[in-house]
Amino acid sequence: MADSARVAEHTKPQGRWNQSGRDWLEHLRTHPEKCEWCVSHTLGLKVIQTMLDGLGPLQGLRVLELGCGHGALSVILSQRGAQVTGVDLGPDLLEAASLLAKGQGSSAVFERADIRTLPYPDGTYDLVVGRAILHHVSVPDVRQALKECHRVLKPGGRALFVEPVENSALFAFLQNLVPAGRQGTLSFRPSILQRRAWARYVAAMDDRDMTTRELLTAGAPFASAKATPLGVLIRLERVMPKALVPALETVDDLLLKLVPPARSLCREACVEYRK
């Protein structure tokens, strides 16, 4: 299959996210002050802080972000001294990311690329990062994407991904019994008991459940892979007042330290691969 056809094929599930990029682009053009909010909001996310803590000093490093979306993480990494390239498939997402970077005085650059066939020479980057990107592609494509990460990394380089995971089929079923999110929004999930609504939801999904084991196994090209579980009780944030979310995160940290079996119920995993 020709490269252009492969990109076109891979873009199909990207539609709703590029629409999000289109909305953001219009929003940033109309309200440029939202650039600062977008970055500060992203920095306020516990999962982003966990990722940043794991990256260490970034000054002078060449960093590639896969699935950069609106570009906030790339901007944050560039503000910490990295030379950042963010890639995505959605042209409107990339334009919104470029506008965000310009509004923040960031040197981050954004390019259209397929994570399975990165257009960069071997050994180009010190670090590759990704936030909730791998669960949008198939099992073989995750493996191929990580092979590409390994290829474009310098010797001793690292790749760091934070991905949603479901390590317990029973827990996932019980969780899906309860509707989540606000109806009519991208985040809405009906109850599995609402058969027609659930069927429509599944048919429209552009992501899938991953497991921590899959993420570790897919890192076979790397010398090592290590996973850190993130969040169990935080799953309740959709049905609790926002003011209580920080308390949930604090209790989660203690729970995962004191009760190791709870790690199988974590909502996300941060996985570090070392070349």
C-alpha positions as CSV (number, residue, x, y, z in Angstrom):
1,M,0.0,0.0,0.0
2,A,1.4,3.4,-0.9
3,D,2.4,5.7,1.9
4,S,-0.4,8.3,1.0
5,A,-3.0,5.5,1.1
6,R,-1.7,4.2,4.4
7,V,-2.0,7.7,5.9
8,A,-5.5,8.1,4.5
9,E,-6.6,4.8,5.9
10,H,-5.1,5.5,9.3
11,T,-6.8,8.9,9.3
12,K,-10.4,7.6,9.3
13,P,-10.7,7.1,13.1
14,Q,-9.0,10.5,13.5
15,G,-12.1,12.3,12.4
16,R,-13.6,13.3,15.7
17,W,-10.2,14.3,17.1
18,N,-9.5,16.5,14.2
19,Q,-12.9,18.1,14.6
20,S,-11.8,18.8,18.2
21,G,-8.7,20.5,16.7
22,R,-10.9,22.5,14.4
23,D,-12.9,23.7,17.3
24,W,-9.8,24.6,19.3
25,L,-8.3,26.4,16.4
26,E,-11.3,28.6,16.1
27,H,-11.3,29.1,19.9
28,L,-7.7,30.1,20.0
29,R,-8.1,32.6,17.1
30,T,-11.1,34.2,18.9
31,H,-9.7,34.0,22.4
32,P,-5.8,34.0,22.2
33,E,-5.7,34.3,26.0
34,K,-6.8,30.7,26.1
35,C,-3.3,29.7,25.1
36,E,-2.1,30.3,28.6
37,W,-5.1,28.4,30.1
38,C,-4.5,25.4,27.9
39,V,-0.9,25.0,29.1
40,S,-1.7,25.7,32.7
41,H,-4.6,23.3,32.7
42,T,-2.4,20.5,31.2
43,L,0.3,21.2,33.8
44,G,-2.4,20.8,36.5
45,L,-3.2,17.2,35.5
46,K,-1.7,14.7,37.9
47,V,-0.8,12.3,35.1
48,I,1.2,15.0,33.3
49,Q,3.1,15.8,36.4
50,T,3.9,12.1,36.9
51,M,5.2,12.0,33.3
52,L,7.3,15.1,33.7
53,D,8.7,13.8,37.0
54,G,9.9,10.7,35.1
55,L,11.6,12.7,32.3
56,G,14.2,14.5,34.4
57,P,16.2,17.4,33.0
58,L,15.3,18.2,29.4
59,Q,17.7,21.1,28.5
60,G,19.1,20.5,25.0
61,L,17.4,17.2,24.4
62,R,15.7,16.4,21.1
63,V,12.2,15.2,21.9
64,L,9.5,13.7,19.7
65,E,5.9,13.6,20.9
66,L,3.6,11.1,19.1
67,G,0.0,12.1,18.8
68,C,0.6,15.6,20.0
69,G,-3.0,16.7,19.6
70,H,-3.5,20.3,20.6
71,G,0.2,20.6,21.3
72,A,0.1,21.5,25.0
73,L,2.6,18.9,26.2
74,S,5.0,19.7,23.4
75,V,4.9,23.3,24.4
76,I,5.5,22.5,28.1
77,L,8.5,20.3,27.1
78,S,10.0,23.0,24.9
79,Q,9.5,25.6,27.7
80,R,11.7,23.2,29.8
81,G,14.6,23.5,27.4
82,A,13.9,20.6,24.9
83,Q,14.0,20.8,21.1
84,V,10.5,19.4,20.5
85,T,8.8,18.0,17.4
86,G,5.1,17.0,17.8
87,V,3.5,14.7,15.2
88,D,-0.2,13.9,14.6
89,L,-2.4,13.0,11.6
90,G,-5.0,15.7,12.0
91,P,-4.2,18.9,10.0
92,D,-6.5,21.1,12.1
93,L,-4.9,19.7,15.3
94,L,-1.5,20.5,14.0
95,E,-2.6,24.0,13.1
96,A,-4.1,24.5,16.5
97,A,-0.9,23.2,18.1
98,S,1.3,25.6,16.0
99,L,-1.0,28.5,17.0
100,L,-0.7,27.5,20.7
101,A,3.1,27.3,20.5
102,K,3.2,30.7,18.8
103,G,1.0,32.2,21.5
104,Q,3.3,30.8,24.2
105,G,6.5,31.8,22.5
106,S,7.5,28.2,22.2
107,S,9.9,26.8,19.7
108,A,8.1,23.5,19.3
109,V,7.3,22.5,15.7
110,F,4.5,20.3,14.5
111,E,4.4,17.9,11.5
112,R,2.0,15.5,10.0
113,A,3.3,11.9,10.3
114,D,2.1,8.3,10.8
115,I,3.5,6.9,14.1
116,R,4.0,3.5,12.3
117,T,6.3,5.0,9.6
118,L,8.1,8.0,11.2
119,P,9.8,10.2,8.6
120,Y,13.0,10.7,10.6
121,P,16.5,9.1,10.3
122,D,17.8,6.5,12.7
123,G,19.1,7.9,16.0
124,T,17.5,11.4,15.7
125,Y,16.0,11.8,19.2
126,D,17.0,11.5,22.8
127,L,13.4,11.0,24.0
128,V,10.0,10.0,22.6
129,V,6.9,10.6,24.5
130,G,3.2,9.9,24.1
131,R,0.0,10.5,26.1
132,A,-3.0,8.3,25.4
133,I,-2.0,7.6,21.8
134,L,-1.2,3.9,21.5
135,H,-4.7,2.7,22.5
136,H,-6.0,4.3,19.3
137,V,-4.2,1.7,17.1
138,S,-4.3,-2.1,16.8
139,V,-2.0,-4.5,18.6
140,P,0.3,-5.0,15.5
141,D,0.4,-1.2,15.0
142,V,1.4,-0.6,18.6
143,R,4.4,-3.0,18.1
144,Q,5.3,-1.3,14.8
145,A,5.1,2.2,16.5
146,L,7.4,1.1,19.3
147,K,9.8,-0.4,16.7
148,E,9.8,3.0,15.0
149,C,10.4,4.7,18.4
150,H,13.4,2.4,19.0
151,R,14.7,3.2,15.5
152,V,14.6,7.0,15.8
153,L,16.1,7.0,19.3
154,K,19.8,7.6,19.9
155,P,21.7,4.8,21.8
156,G,20.7,5.0,25.4
157,G,17.5,7.0,24.5
158,R,14.1,6.5,26.2
159,A,10.5,6.4,25.2
160,L,7.8,7.2,27.8
161,F,4.1,6.6,27.3
162,V,1.1,7.1,29.6
163,E,-1.8,5.0,28.3
164,P,-5.3,4.1,29.6
165,V,-5.4,0.4,30.6
166,E,-8.0,-2.2,31.7
167,N,-6.2,-5.1,33.4
168,S,-9.3,-6.8,34.8
169,A,-12.1,-7.9,32.4
170,L,-14.5,-8.3,35.4
171,F,-13.7,-4.8,36.7
172,A,-14.2,-3.4,33.2
173,F,-17.6,-5.1,32.9
174,L,-18.8,-3.8,36.3
175,Q,-17.5,-0.3,35.5
176,N,-19.5,-0.3,32.2
177,L,-22.7,-1.0,34.0
178,V,-22.8,2.6,35.0
179,P,-23.2,5.5,32.4
180,A,-20.3,8.0,32.5
181,G,-19.9,11.5,31.2
182,R,-22.4,14.0,29.9
183,Q,-24.7,12.8,27.0
184,G,-23.9,14.5,23.7
185,T,-20.2,15.0,24.5
186,L,-17.1,13.0,23.3
187,S,-16.6,11.5,26.8
188,F,-20.1,10.1,27.2
189,R,-20.3,6.3,27.8
190,P,-23.8,4.7,28.1
191,S,-24.4,1.7,30.3
192,I,-23.7,-1.7,28.8
193,L,-27.3,-2.6,29.8
194,Q,-28.6,0.0,27.3
195,R,-28.1,-2.4,24.4
196,R,-28.8,-0.1,21.5
197,A,-27.0,2.8,22.9
198,W,-24.0,0.6,23.8
199,A,-23.9,-0.9,20.3
200,R,-23.8,2.6,18.8
201,Y,-21.1,3.6,21.3
202,V,-18.9,0.5,20.4
203,A,-19.4,1.0,16.7
204,A,-18.2,4.6,17.0
205,M,-15.2,3.9,19.2
206,D,-11.8,4.9,17.8
207,D,-9.9,3.4,20.7
208,R,-9.7,0.1,22.6
209,D,-8.8,-1.4,25.9
210,M,-5.1,-2.1,26.4
211,T,-3.4,-4.0,29.3
212,T,-0.2,-3.2,31.0
213,R,1.1,-6.6,29.8
214,E,0.5,-5.6,26.2
215,L,2.5,-2.4,26.7
216,L,5.4,-4.2,28.2
217,T,5.4,-7.1,25.7
218,A,5.2,-4.6,22.7
219,G,8.4,-3.1,23.9
220,A,10.5,-6.1,22.9
221,P,12.9,-4.1,20.7
222,F,14.0,-2.2,23.8
223,A,16.6,-3.3,26.4
224,S,14.2,-2.7,29.2
225,A,10.6,-1.8,29.9
226,K,9.1,-0.7,33.2
227,A,5.5,0.1,34.1
228,T,4.2,2.3,36.9
229,P,0.4,2.0,37.6
230,L,-1.6,5.2,38.0
231,G,-5.0,5.7,39.5
232,V,-7.7,3.4,40.9
233,L,-10.1,5.6,42.9
234,I,-9.6,8.4,40.4
235,R,-12.0,6.5,38.2
236,L,-14.8,8.1,40.4
237,E,-13.9,11.6,39.3
238,R,-16.8,11.7,36.7
239,V,-19.4,11.2,39.5
240,M,-17.8,13.3,42.2
241,P,-17.4,17.1,42.8
242,K,-14.3,18.5,41.2
243,A,-13.2,19.8,44.6
244,L,-12.7,16.2,45.8
245,V,-10.5,15.1,42.9
246,P,-7.2,16.1,44.6
247,A,-8.2,14.0,47.7
248,L,-8.9,11.0,45.4
249,E,-5.4,11.4,43.9
250,T,-3.7,11.5,47.3
251,V,-5.6,8.4,48.5
252,D,-4.7,6.7,45.3
253,D,-1.0,7.2,45.8
254,L,-1.3,5.6,49.3
255,L,-3.5,2.8,48.0
256,L,-1.1,1.8,45.3
257,K,1.9,1.8,47.7
258,L,0.2,-0.1,50.6
259,V,-2.0,-2.5,48.6
260,P,0.0,-3.8,45.6
261,P,-2.9,-6.0,44.3
262,A,-4.8,-2.7,43.6
263,R,-2.4,-2.1,40.8
264,S,-4.4,-4.5,38.6
265,L,-7.3,-2.1,38.8
266,C,-5.3,1.0,37.8
267,R,-6.8,3.3,35.1
268,E,-3.6,4.2,33.4
269,A,0.0,3.0,33.2
270,C,3.2,5.0,32.7
271,V,5.6,2.8,30.8
272,E,9.3,3.7,30.2
273,Y,11.3,1.9,27.5
274,R,15.1,2.2,27.4
275,K,17.2,1.5,24.3
